XYZ file of N, CA, C and O in Angstrom:
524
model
N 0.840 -1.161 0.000
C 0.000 0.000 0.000
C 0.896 1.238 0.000
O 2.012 1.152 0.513
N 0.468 2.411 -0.556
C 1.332 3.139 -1.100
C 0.723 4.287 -0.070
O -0.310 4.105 0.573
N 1.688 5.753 0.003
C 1.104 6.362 1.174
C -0.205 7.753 0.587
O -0.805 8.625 1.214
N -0.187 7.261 -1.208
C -1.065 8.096 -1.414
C -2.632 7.341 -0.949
O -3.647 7.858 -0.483
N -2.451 6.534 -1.149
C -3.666 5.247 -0.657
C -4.400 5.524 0.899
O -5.562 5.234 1.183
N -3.273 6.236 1.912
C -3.920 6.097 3.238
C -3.772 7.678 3.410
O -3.254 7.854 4.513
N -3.991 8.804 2.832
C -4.010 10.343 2.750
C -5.905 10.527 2.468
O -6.717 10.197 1.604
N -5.908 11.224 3.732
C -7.829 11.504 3.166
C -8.008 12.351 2.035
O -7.303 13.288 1.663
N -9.121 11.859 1.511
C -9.200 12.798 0.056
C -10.199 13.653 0.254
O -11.132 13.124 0.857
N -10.372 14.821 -0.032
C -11.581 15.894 -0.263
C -12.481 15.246 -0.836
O -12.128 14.436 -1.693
N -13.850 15.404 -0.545
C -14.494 15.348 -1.386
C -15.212 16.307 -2.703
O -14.840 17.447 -2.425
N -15.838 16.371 -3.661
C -15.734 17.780 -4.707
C -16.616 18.926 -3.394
O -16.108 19.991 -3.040
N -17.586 18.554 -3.000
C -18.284 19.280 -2.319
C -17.277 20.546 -0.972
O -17.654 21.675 -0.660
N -16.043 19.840 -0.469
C -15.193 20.662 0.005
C -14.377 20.735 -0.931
O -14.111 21.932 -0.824
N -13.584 20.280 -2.022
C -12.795 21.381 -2.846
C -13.913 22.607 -3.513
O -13.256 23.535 -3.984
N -14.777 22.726 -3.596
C -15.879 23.714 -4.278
C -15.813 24.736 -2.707
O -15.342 25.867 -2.819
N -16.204 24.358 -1.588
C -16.198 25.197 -0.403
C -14.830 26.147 -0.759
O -14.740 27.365 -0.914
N -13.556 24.813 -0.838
C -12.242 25.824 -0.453
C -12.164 26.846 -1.917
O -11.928 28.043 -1.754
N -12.328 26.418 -3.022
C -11.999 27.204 -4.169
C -13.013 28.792 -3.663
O -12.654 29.937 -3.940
N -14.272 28.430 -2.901
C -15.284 29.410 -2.967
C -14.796 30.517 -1.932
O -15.118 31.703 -1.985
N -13.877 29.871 -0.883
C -13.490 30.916 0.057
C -11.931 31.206 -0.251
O -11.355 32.085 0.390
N -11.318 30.529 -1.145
C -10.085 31.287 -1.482
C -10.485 32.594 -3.008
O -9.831 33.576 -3.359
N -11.582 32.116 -3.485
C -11.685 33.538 -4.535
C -12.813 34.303 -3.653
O -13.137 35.375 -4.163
N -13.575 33.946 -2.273
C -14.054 35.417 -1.456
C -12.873 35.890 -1.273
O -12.853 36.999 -1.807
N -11.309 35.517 -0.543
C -10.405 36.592 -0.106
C -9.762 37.395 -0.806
O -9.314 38.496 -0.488
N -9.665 36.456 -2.484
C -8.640 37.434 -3.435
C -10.227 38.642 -3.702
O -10.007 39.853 -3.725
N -11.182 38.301 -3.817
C -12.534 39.393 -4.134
C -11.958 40.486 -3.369
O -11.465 41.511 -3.841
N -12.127 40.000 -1.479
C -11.855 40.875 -0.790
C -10.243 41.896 -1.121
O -10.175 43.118 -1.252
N -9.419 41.165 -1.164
C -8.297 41.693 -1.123
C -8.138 42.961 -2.647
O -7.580 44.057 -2.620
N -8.747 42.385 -3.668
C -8.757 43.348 -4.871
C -9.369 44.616 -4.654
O -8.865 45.689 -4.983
N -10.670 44.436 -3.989
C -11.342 45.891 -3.048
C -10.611 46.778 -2.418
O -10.491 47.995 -2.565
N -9.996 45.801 -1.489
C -8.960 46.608 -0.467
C -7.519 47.504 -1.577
O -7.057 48.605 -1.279
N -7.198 46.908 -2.465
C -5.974 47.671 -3.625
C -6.637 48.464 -4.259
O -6.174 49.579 -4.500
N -7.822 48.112 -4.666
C -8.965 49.071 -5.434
C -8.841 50.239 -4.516
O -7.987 51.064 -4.840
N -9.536 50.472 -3.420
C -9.829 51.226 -2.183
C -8.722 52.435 -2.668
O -8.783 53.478 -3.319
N -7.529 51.543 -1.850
C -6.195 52.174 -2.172
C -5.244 53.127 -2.854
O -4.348 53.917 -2.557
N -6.213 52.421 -4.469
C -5.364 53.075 -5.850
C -6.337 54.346 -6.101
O -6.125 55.105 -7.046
N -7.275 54.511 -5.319
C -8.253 55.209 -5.932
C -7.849 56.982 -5.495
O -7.893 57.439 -4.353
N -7.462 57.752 -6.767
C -6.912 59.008 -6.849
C -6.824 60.009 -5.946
O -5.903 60.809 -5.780
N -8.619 59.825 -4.949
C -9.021 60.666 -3.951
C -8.362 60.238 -2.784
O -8.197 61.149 -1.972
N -7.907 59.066 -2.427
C -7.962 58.422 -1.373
C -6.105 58.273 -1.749
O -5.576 57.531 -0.922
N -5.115 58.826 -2.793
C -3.762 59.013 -2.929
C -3.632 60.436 -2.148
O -2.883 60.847 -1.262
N -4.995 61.144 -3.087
C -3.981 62.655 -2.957
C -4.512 62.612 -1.184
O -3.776 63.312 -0.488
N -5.720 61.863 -0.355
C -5.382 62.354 0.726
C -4.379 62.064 2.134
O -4.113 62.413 3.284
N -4.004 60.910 0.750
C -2.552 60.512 1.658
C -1.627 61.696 1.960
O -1.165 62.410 2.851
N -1.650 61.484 0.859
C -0.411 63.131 0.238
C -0.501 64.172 0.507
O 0.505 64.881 0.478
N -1.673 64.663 0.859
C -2.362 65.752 2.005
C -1.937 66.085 3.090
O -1.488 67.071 3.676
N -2.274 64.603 3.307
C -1.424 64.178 5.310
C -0.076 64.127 5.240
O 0.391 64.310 6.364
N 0.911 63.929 4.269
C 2.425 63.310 4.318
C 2.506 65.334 4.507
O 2.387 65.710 5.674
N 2.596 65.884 3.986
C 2.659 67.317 3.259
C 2.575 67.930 4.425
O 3.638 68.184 4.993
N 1.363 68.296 5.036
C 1.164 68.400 6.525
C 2.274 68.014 7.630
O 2.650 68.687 8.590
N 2.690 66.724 7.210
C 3.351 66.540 8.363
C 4.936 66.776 8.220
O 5.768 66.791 9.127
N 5.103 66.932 7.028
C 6.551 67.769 6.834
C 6.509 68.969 6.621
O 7.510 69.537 6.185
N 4.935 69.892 6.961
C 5.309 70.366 6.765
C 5.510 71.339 8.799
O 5.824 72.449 9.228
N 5.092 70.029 9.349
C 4.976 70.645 10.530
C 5.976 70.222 11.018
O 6.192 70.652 12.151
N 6.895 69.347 10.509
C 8.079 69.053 10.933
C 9.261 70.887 10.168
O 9.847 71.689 10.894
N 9.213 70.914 9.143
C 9.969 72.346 8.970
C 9.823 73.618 10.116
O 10.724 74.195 10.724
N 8.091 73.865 10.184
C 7.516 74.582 11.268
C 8.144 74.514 12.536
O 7.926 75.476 13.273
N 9.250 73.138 13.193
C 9.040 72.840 14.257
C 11.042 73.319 14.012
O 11.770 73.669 14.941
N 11.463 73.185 12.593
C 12.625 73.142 12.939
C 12.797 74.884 12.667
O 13.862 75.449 12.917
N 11.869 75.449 12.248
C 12.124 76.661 11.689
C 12.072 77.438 13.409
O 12.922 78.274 13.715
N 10.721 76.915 14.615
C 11.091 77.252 15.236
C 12.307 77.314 16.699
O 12.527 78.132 17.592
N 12.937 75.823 16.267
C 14.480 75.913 16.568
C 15.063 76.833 16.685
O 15.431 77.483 17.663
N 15.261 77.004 14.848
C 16.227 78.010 14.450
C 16.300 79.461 15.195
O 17.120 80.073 15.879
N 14.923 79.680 14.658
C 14.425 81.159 15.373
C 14.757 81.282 17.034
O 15.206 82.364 17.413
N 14.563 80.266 17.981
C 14.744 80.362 19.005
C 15.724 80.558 19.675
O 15.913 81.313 20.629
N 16.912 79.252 18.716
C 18.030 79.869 18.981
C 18.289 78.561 19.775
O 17.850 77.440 19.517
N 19.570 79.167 21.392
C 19.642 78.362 22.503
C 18.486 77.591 22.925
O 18.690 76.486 23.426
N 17.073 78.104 22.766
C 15.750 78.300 23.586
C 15.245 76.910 23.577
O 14.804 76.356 24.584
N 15.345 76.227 22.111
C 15.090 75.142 22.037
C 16.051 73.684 22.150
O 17.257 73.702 21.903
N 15.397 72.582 22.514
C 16.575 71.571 22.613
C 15.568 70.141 22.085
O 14.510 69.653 22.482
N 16.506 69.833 21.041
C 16.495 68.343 20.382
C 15.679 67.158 21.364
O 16.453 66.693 22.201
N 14.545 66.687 21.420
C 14.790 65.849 22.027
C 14.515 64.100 21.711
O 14.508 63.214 22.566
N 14.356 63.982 20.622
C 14.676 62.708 19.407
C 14.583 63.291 18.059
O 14.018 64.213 17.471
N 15.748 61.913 17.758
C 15.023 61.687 15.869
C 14.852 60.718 15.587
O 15.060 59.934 16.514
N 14.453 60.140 14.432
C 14.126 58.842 14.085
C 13.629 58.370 13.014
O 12.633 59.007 12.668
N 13.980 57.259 12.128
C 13.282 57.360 10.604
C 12.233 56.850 10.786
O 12.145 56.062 11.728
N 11.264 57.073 10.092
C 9.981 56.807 9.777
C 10.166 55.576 8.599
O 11.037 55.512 7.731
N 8.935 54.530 8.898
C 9.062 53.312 8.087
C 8.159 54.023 6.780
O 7.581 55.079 7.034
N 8.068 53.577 5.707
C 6.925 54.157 4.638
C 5.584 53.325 5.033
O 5.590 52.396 5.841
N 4.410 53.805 4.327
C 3.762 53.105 4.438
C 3.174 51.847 4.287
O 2.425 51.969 3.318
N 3.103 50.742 4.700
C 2.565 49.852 4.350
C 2.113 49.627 3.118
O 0.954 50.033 3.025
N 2.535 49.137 2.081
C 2.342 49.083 0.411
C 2.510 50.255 -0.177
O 2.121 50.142 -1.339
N 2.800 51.065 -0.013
C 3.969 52.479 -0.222
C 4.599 51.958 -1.491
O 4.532 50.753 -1.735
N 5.216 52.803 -2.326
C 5.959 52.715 -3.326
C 7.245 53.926 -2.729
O 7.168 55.155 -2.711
N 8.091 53.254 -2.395
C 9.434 54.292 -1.913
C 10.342 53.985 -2.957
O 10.700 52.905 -3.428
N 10.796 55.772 -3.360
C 12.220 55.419 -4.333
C 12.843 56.077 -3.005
O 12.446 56.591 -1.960
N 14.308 55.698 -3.791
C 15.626 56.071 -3.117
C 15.356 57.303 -2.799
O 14.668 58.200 -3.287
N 16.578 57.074 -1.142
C 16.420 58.554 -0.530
C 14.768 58.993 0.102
O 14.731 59.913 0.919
N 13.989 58.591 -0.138
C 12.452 58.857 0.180
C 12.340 58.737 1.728
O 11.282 59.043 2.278
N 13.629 58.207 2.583
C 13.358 58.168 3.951
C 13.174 59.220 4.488
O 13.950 60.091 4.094
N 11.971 59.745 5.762
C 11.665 60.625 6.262
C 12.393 60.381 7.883
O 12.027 59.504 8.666
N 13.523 61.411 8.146
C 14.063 61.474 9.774
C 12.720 62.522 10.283
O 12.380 63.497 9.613
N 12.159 62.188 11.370
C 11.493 62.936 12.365
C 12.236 63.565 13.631
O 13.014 62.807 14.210
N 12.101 64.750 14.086
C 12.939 65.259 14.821
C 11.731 66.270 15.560
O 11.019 67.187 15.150
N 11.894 65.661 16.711
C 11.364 66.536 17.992
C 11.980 67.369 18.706
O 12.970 67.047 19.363
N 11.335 68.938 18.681
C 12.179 69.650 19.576
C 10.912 70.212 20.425
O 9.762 70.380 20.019
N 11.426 70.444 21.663
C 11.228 70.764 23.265
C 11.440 72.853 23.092
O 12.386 73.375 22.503
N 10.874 73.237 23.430
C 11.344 75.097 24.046
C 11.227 74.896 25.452
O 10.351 74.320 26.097
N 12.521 75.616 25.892
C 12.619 75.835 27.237
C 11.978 77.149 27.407
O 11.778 77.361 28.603
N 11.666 77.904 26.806
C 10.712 79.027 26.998
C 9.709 79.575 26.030
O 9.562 79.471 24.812
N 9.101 80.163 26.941
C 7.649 80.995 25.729
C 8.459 81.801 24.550
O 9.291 82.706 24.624
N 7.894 81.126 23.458
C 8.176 81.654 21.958
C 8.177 83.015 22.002
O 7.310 83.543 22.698
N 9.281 83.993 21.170
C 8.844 85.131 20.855
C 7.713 85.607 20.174
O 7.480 84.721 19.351
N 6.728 86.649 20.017
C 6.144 86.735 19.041
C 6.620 86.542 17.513
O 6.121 86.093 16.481
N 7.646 87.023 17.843
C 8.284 87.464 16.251
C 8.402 85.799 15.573
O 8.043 85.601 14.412
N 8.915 84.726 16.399
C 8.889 83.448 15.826
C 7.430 82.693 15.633
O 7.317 81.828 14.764
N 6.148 83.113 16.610
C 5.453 82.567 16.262
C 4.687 83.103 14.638
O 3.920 82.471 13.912
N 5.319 84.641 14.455
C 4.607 85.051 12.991
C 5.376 84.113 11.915
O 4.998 83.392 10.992
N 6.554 84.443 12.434
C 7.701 83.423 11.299
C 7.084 81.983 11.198
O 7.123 81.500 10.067
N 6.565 81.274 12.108
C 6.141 80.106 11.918
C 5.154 79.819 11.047
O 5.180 78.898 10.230
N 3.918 80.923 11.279
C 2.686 81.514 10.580
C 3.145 81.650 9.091
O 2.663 80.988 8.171
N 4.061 82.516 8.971
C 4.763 82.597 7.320
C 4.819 81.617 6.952
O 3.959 81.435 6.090
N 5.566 80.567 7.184
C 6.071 79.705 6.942
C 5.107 78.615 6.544
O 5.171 77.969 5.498
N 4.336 78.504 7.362
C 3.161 77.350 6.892
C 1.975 78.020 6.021
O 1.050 77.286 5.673
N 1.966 79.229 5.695
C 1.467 79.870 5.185
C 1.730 79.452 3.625
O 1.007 78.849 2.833
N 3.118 80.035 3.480
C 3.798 79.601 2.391
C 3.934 77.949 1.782
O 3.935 77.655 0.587
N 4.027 77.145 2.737
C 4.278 75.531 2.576
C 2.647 75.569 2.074
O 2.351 75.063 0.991
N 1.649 76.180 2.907
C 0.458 75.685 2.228
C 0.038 76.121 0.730
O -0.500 75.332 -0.047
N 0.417 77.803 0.327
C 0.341 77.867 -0.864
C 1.166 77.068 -1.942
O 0.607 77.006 -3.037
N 2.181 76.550 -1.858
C 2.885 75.730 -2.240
C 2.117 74.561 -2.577
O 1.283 74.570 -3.482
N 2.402 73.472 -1.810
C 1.333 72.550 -1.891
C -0.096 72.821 -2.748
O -0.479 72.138 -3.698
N -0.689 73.821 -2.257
C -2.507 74.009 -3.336
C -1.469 73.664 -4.947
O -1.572 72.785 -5.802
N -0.557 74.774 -4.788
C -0.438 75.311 -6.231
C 0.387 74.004 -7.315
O 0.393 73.792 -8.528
N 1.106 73.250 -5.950
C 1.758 71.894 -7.049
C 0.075 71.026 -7.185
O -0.392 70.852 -8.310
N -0.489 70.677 -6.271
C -2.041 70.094 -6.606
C -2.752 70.615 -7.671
O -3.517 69.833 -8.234
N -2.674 71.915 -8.142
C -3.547 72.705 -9.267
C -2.781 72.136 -10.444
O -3.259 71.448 -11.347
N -0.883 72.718 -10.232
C -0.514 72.495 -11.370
C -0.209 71.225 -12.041
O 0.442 71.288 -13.084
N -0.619 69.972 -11.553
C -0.806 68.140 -11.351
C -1.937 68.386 -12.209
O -1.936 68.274 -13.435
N -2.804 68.694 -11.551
C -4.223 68.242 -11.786
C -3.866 68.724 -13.285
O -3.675 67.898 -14.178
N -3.808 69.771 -13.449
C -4.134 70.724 -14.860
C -3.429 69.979 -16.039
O -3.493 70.433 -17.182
């Protein structure tokens, strides 16, 4: 007796079950890339990435401005996202800084500029994409 002889066999009624719940997950899973690829649901990735560099500049701009005032207190790379398409160099360092004292006015306008500007920026590369 051979050992294909003593291996239980499916019957069609469970290979039809398993074929039926391995093409529900690829169904599911094509939705979920669908979801994903879908233009509105890129650019509001890209919305959020934009934002957050651009509040990372904001944070180093108010460093700069501060001077002594402020102090480092991590950095760290950021992984991409989960099914992300990263080219080279695309790694994002995050860097937290701390003020040991109340901001000048003058830096909180500079900050104001600044994201002011990052935001017209941003609209205007989104307009000039789209167009």
């Amino acid at each position: 007796m051979t050992g294909r002889d003593t291996e239980p066999r499916q019957t069609p009624a469970e290979i039809q079950a398993e074929i039926t719940r391995e093409q529900r997950r690829l169904a599911e899973t094509l939705d979920e890339l669908s979801e994903q690829a879908r233009p509105a649901n890129i650019a509001r990735r890209q919305i959020g990435r934009a934002r957050e560099r651009g509040a990372r500049i904001v944070d180093e701009a108010r460093a700069l401005v501060v001077g002594g005032g402020a102090v480092r207190v991590e950095s760290h790379l950021v992984a991409p996202e989960e099914g992300s398409i990263v080219i080279k160099g695309d790694d994002e360092v995050v860097t937290t800084y701390q003020s040991r004292r109340r901001l000048p006015p003058e830096a909180l306008i500079l900050a104001v500029g600044v994201g002011a500007v990052i935001a017209v920026g941003v609209v205007a590369w989104a307009v000039r994409r789209r167009g």
